[in-house]
Short mmCIF file of N, CA and C in Angstrom, two decimals:
data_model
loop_
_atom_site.label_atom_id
_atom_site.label_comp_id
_atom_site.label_asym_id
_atom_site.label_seq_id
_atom_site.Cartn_x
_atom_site.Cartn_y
_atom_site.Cartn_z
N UNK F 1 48.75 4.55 -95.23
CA UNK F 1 48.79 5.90 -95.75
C UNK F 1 47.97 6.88 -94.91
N UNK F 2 47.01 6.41 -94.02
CA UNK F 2 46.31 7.20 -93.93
C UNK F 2 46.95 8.10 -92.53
N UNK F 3 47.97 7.78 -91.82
CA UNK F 3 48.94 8.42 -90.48
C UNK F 3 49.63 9.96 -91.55
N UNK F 4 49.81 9.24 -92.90
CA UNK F 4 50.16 10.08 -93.54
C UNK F 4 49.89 11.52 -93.40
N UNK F 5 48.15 11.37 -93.80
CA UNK F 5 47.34 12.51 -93.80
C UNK F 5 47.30 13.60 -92.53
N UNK F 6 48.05 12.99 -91.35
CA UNK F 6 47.63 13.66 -90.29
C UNK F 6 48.70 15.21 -90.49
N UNK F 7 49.85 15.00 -91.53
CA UNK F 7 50.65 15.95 -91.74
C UNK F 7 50.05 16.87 -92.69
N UNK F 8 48.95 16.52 -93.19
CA UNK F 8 48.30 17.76 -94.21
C UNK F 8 47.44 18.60 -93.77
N UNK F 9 47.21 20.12 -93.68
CA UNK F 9 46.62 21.05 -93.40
C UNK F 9 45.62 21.12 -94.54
N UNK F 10 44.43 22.07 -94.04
CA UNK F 10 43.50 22.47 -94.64
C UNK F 10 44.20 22.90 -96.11
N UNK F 11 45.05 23.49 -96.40
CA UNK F 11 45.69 24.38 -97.42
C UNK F 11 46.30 23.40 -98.20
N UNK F 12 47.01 22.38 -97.48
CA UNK F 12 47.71 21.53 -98.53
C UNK F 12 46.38 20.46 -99.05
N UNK F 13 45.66 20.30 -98.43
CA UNK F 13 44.41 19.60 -99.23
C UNK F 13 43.96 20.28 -100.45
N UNK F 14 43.45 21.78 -99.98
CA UNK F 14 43.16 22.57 -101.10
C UNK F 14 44.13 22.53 -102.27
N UNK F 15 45.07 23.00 -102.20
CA UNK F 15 46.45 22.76 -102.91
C UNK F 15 46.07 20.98 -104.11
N UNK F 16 46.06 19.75 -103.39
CA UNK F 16 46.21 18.63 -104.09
C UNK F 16 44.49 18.52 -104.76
N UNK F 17 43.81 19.73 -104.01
CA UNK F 17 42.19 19.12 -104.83
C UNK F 17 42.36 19.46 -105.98
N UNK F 18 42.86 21.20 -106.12
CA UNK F 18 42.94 22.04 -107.43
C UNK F 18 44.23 21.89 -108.59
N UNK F 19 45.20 21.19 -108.23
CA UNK F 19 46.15 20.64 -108.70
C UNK F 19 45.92 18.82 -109.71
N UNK F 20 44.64 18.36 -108.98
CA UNK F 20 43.75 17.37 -109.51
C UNK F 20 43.23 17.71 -110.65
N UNK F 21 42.26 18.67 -110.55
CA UNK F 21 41.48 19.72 -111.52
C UNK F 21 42.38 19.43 -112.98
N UNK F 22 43.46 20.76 -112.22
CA UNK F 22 44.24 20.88 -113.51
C UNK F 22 45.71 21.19 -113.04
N UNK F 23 46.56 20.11 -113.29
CA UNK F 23 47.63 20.25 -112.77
C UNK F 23 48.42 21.59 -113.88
N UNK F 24 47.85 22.12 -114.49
CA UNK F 24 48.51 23.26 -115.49
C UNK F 24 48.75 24.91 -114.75
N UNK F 25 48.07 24.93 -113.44
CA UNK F 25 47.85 26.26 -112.98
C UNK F 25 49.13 26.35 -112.45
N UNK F 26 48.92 27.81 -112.73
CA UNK F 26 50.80 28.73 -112.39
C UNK F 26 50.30 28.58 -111.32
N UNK F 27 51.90 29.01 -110.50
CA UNK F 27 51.43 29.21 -109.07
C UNK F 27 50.51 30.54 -108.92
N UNK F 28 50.70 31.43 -109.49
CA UNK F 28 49.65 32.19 -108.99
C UNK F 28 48.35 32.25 -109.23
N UNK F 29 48.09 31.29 -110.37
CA UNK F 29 46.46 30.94 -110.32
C UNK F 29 45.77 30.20 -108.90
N UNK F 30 46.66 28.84 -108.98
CA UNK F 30 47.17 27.96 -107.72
C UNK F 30 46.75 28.70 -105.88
N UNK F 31 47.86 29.49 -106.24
CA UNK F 31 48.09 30.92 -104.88
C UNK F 31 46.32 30.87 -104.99
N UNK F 32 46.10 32.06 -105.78
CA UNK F 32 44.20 32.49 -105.66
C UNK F 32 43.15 31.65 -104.87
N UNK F 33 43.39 30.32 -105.65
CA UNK F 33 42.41 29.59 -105.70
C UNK F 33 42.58 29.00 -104.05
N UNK F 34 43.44 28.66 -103.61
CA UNK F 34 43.53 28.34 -101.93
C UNK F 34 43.97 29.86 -101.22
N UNK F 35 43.66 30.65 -101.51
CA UNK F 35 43.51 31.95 -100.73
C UNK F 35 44.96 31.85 -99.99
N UNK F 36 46.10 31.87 -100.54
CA UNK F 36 47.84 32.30 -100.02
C UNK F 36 48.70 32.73 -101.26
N UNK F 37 49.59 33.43 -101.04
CA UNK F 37 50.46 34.48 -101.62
C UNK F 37 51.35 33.21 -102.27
N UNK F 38 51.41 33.60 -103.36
CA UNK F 38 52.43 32.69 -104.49
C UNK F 38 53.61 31.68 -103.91
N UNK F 39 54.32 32.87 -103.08
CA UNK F 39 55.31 32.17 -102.24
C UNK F 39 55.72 30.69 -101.68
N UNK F 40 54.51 31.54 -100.44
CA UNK F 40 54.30 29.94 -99.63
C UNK F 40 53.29 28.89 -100.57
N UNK F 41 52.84 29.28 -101.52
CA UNK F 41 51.95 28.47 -102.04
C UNK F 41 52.95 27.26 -103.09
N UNK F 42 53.70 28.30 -103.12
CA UNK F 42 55.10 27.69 -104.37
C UNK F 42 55.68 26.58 -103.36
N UNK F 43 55.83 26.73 -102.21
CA UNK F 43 56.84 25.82 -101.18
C UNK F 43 56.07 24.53 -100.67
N UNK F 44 54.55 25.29 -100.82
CA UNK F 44 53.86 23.96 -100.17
C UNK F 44 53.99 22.79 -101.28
N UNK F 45 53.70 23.50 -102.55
CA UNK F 45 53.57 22.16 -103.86
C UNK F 45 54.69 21.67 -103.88
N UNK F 46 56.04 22.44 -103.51
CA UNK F 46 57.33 21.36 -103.59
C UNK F 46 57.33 20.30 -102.44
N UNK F 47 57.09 20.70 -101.29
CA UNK F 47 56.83 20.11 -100.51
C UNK F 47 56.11 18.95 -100.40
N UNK F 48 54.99 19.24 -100.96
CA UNK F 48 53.84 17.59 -101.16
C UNK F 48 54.65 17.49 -102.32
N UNK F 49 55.15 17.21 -103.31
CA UNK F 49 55.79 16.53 -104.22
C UNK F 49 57.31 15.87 -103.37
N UNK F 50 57.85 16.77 -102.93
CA UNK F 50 59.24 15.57 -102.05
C UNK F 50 58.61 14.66 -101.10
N UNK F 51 57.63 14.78 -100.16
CA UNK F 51 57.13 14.07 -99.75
C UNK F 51 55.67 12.72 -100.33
N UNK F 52 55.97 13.13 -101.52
CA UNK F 52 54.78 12.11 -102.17
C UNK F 52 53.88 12.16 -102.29
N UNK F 53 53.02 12.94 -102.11
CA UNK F 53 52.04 13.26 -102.36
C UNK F 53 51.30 13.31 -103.57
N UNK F 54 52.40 14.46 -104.35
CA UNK F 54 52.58 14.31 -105.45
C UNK F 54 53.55 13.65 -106.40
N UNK F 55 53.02 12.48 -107.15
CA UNK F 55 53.67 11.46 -107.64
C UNK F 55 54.28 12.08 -109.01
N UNK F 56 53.55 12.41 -109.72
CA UNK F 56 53.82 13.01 -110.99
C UNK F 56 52.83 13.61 -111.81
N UNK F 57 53.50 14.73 -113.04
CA UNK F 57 52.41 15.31 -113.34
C UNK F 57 52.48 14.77 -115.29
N UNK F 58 50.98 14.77 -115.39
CA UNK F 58 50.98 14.06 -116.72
C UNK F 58 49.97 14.59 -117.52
N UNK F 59 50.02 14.44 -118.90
CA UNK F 59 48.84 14.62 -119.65
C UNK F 59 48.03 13.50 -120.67
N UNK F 60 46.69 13.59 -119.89
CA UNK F 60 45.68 12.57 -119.82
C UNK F 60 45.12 12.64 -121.23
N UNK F 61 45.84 11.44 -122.20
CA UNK F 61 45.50 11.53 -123.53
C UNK F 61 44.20 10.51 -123.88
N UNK F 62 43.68 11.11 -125.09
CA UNK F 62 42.16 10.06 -125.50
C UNK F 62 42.82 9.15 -126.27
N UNK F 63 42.40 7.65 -125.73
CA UNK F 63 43.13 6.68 -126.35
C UNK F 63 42.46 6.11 -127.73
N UNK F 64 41.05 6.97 -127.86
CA UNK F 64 41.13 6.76 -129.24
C UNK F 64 41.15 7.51 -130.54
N UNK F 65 41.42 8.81 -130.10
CA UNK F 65 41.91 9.52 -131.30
C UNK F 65 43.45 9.37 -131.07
N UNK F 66 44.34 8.39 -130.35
CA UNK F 66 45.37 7.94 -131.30
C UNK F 66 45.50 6.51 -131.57
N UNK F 67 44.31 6.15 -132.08
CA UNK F 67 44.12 4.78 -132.62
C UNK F 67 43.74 3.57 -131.98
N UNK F 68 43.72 3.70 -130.61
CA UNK F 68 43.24 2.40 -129.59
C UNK F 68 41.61 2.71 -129.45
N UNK F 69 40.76 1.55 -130.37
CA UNK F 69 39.55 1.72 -130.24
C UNK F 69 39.13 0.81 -129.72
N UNK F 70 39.60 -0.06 -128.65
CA UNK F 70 39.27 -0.90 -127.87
C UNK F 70 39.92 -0.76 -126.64
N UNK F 71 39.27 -0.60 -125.25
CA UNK F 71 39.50 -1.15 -123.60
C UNK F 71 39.33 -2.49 -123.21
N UNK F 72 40.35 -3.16 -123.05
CA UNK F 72 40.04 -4.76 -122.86
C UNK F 72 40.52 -5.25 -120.91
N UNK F 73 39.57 -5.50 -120.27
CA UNK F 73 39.97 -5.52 -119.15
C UNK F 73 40.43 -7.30 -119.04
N UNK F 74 41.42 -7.31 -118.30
CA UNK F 74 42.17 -9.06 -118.66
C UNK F 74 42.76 -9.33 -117.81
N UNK F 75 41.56 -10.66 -117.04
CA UNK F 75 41.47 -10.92 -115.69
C UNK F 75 42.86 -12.30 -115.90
N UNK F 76 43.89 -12.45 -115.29
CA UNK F 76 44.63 -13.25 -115.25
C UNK F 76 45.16 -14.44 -114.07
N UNK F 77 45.53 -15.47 -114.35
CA UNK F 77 45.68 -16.67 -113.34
C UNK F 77 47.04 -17.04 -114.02
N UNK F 78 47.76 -17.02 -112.72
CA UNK F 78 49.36 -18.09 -112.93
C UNK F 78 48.90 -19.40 -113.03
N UNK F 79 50.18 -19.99 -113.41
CA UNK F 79 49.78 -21.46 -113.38
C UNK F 79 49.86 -21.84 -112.06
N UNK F 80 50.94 -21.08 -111.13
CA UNK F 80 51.22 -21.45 -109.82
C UNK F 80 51.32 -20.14 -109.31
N UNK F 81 51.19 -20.14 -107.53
CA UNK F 81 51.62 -19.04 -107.02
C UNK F 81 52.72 -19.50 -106.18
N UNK F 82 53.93 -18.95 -107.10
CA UNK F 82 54.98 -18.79 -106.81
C UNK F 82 55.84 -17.52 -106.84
N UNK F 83 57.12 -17.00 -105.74
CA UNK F 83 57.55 -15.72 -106.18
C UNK F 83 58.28 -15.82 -107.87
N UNK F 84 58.53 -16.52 -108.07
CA UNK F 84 59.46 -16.81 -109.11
C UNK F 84 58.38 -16.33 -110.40
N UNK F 85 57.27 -17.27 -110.46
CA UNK F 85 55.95 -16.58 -111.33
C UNK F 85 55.44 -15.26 -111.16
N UNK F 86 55.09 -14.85 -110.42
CA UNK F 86 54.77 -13.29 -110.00
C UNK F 86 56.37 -12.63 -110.56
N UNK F 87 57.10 -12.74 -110.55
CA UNK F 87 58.38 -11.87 -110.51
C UNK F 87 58.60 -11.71 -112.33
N UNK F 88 58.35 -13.12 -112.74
CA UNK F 88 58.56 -12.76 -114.27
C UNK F 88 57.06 -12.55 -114.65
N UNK F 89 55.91 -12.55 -114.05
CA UNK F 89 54.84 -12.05 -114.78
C UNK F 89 54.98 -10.30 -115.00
N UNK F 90 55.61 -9.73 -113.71
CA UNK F 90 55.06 -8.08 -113.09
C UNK F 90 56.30 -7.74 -114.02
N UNK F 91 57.12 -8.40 -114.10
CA UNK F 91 58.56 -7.84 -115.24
C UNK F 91 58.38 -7.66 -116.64
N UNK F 92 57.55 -8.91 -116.79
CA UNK F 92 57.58 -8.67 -118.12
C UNK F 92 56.44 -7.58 -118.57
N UNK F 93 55.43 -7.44 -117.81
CA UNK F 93 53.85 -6.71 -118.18
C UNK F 93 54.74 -5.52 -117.73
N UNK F 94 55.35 -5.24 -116.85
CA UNK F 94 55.65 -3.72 -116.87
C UNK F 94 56.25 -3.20 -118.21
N UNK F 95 56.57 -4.15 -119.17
CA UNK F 95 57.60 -3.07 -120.71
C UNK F 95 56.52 -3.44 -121.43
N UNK F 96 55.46 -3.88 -121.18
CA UNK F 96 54.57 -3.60 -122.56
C UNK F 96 53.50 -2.70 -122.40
N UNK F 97 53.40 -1.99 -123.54
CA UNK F 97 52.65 -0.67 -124.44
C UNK F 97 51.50 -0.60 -123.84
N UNK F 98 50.51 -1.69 -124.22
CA UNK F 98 49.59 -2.12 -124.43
C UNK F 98 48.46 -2.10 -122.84
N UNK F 99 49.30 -2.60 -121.86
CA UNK F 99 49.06 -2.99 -120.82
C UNK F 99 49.67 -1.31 -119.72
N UNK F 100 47.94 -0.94 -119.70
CA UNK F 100 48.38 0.86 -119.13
C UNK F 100 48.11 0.43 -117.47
N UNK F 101 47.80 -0.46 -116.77
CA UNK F 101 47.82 -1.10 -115.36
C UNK F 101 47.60 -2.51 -115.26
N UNK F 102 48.28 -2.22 -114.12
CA UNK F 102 48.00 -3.83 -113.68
C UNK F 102 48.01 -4.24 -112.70
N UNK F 103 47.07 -4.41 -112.07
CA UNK F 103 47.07 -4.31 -110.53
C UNK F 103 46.88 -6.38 -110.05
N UNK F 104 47.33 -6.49 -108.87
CA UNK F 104 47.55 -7.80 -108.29
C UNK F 104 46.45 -8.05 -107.41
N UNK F 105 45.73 -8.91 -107.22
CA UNK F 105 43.89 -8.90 -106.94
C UNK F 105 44.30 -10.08 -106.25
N UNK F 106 42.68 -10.39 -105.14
CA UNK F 106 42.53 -11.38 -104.92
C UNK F 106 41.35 -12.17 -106.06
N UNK F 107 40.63 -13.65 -104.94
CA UNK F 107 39.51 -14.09 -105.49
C UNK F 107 39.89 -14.94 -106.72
N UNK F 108 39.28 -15.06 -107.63
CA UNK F 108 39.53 -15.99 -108.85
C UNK F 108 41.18 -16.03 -109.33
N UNK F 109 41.22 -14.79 -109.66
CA UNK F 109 42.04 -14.63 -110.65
C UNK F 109 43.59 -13.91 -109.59
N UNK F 110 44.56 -13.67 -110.21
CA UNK F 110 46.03 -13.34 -109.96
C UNK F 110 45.92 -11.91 -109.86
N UNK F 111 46.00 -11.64 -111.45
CA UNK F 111 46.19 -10.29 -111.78
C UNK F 111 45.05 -9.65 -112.38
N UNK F 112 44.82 -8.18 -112.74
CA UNK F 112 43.77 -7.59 -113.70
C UNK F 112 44.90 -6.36 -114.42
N UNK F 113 44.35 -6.88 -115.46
CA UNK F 113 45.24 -5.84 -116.63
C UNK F 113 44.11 -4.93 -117.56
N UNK F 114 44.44 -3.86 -117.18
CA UNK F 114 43.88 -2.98 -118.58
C UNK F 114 44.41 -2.30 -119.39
N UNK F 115 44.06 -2.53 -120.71
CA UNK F 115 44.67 -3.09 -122.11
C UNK F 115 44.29 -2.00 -122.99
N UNK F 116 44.71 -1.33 -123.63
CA UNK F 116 44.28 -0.43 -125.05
C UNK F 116 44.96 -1.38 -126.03
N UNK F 117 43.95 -1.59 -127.28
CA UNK F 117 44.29 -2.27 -128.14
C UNK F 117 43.67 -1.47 -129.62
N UNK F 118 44.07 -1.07 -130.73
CA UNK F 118 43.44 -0.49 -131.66
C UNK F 118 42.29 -1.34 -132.19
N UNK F 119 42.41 -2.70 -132.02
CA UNK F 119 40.84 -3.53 -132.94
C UNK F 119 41.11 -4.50 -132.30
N UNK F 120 39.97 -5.68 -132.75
CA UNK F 120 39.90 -6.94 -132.26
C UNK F 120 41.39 -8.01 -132.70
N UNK F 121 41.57 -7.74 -133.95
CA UNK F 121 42.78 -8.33 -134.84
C UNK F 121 43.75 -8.32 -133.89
N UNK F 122 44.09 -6.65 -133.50
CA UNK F 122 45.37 -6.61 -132.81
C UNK F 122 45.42 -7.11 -131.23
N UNK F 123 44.31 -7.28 -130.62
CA UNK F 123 43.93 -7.87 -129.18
C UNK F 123 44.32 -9.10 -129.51
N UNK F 124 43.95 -9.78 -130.55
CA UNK F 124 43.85 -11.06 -130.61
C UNK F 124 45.62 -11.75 -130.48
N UNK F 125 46.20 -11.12 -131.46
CA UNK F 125 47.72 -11.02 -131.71
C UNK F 125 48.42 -10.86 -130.33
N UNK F 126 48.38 -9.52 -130.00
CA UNK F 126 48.64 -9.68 -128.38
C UNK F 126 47.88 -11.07 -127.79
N UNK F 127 47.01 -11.25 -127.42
CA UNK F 127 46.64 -12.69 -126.66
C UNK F 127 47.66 -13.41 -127.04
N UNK F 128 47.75 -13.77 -128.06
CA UNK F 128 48.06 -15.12 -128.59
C UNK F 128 50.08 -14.88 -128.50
N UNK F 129 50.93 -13.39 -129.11
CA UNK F 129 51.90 -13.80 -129.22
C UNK F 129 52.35 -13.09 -128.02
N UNK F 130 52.15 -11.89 -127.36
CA UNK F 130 52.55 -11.65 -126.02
C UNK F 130 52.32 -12.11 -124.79
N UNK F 131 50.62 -12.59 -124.41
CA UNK F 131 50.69 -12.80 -122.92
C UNK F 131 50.43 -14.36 -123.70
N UNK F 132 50.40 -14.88 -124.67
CA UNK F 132 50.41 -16.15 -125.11
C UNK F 132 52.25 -16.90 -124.69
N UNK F 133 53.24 -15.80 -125.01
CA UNK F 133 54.62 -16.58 -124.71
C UNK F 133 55.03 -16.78 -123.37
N UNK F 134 54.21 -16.40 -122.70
CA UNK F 134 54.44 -16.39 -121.15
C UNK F 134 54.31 -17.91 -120.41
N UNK F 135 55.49 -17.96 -120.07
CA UNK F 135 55.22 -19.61 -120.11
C UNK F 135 54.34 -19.68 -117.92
N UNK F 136 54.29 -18.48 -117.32
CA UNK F 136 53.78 -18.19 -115.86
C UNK F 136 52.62 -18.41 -116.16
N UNK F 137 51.83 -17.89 -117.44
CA UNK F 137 50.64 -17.53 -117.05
C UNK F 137 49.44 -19.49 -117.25
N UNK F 138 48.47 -19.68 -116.71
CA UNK F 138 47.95 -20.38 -116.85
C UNK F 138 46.79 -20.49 -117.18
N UNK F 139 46.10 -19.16 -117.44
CA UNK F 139 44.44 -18.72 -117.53
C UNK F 139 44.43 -17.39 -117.74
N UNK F 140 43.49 -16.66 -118.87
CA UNK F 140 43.11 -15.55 -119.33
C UNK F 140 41.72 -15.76 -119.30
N UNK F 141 41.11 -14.35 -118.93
CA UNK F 141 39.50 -13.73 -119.17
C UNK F 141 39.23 -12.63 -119.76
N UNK F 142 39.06 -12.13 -120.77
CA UNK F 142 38.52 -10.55 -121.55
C UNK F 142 37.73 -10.45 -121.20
N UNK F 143 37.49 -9.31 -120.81
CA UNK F 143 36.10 -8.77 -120.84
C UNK F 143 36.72 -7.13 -121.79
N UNK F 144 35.42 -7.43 -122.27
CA UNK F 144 35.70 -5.45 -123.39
C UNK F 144 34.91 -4.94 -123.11
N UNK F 145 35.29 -3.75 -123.13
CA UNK F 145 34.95 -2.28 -122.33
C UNK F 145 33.50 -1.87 -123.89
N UNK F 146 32.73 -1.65 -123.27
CA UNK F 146 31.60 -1.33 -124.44
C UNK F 146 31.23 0.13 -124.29
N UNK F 147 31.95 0.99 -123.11
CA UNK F 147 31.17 2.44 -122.98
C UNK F 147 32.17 1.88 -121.67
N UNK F 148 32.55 3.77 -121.33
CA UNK F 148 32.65 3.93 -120.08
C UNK F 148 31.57 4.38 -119.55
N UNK F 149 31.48 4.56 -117.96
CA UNK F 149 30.45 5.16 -117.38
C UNK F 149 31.26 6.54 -117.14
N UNK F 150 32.32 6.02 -115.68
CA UNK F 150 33.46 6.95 -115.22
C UNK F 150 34.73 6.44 -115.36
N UNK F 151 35.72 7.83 -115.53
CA UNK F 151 36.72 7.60 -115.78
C UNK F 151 37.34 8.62 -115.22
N UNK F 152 37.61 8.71 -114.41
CA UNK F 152 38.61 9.91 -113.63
C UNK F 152 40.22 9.57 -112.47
N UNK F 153 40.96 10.26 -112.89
CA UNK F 153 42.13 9.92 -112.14
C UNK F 153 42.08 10.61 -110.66
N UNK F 154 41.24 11.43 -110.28
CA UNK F 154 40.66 12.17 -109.22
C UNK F 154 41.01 11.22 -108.12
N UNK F 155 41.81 11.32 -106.92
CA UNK F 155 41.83 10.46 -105.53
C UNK F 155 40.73 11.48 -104.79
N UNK F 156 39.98 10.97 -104.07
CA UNK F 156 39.31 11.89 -102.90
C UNK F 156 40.43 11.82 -101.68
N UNK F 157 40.37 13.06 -101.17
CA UNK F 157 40.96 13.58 -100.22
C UNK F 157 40.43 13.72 -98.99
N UNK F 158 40.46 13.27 -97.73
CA UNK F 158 39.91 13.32 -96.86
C UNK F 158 39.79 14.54 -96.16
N UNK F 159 38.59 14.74 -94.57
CA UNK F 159 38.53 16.03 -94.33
C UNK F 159 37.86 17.20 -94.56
#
């Protein structure tokens, strides 16, 4: 990614810092804030969005005023590393609710999943009847989230 960057100007950085902030600004707030006229400011954001930059725009909800009062981070091991295991593990974890990433790690473990779960009851249920029917998996680790420190979707931008 990083050959990538050599196509971004001072302006389109500015552009993806303040668009971080708050992806809600009109273009002409947008325009202001990187010092260019609505216009070109309008062409650059389409621009880093066809080219990827910008992936998508979303709104960053509190997962526990709608009922998930637990972060369960859930360190995972196949039974084997095989493509066939990886293929129905990443298939099946991609359609469930519950499971908001999941990234593929080295070291101990396979995978790391992080989990919103409303209570211990319902973590438990998930364990046992979702990543429990998985006939790939061979080893689970919880760890629960007791406090965040940080939590930001913020990428730093180089430059």
């Amino acid at each position: 990614m990083i050959c990538c960057m050599e196509t971004l100007d001072r302006t389109d950085i500015l552009i993806l810092r303040e668009l971080q902030k708050d992806a809600k600004l009109t273009t002409k707030e947008l325009a202001a804030k990187v010092n260019l006229s609505p216009s070109p400011t309008f062409e650059r954001q389409k621009r880093l969005e066809r080219e990827g930059y910008i992936r998508k725009y979303v709104a960053v909800v509190d997962p526990v005023k709608v009922g998930n009062g637990i972060m369960v981070l859930c360190n995972v091991r196949l039974k084997h590393h095989s493509k066939e295991f990886s293929r129905q593990f990443t298939s099946v974890i991609a359609g469930i609710d519950e499971v908001v990433e999941c990234f593929n790690t080295s070291g101990d473990y396979d995978y790391l999943l992080k989990i919103y779960a409303r209570d211990m009851r319902h973590y438990q249920e998930f364990v046992l009847g979702t990543l429990g029917d998985m006939d790939c998996i061979g080893s689970l680790h919880s760890v629960f989230v007791i406090g965040e420190v940080k939590n930001s979707l913020y990428v730093p931008i180089g430059r």
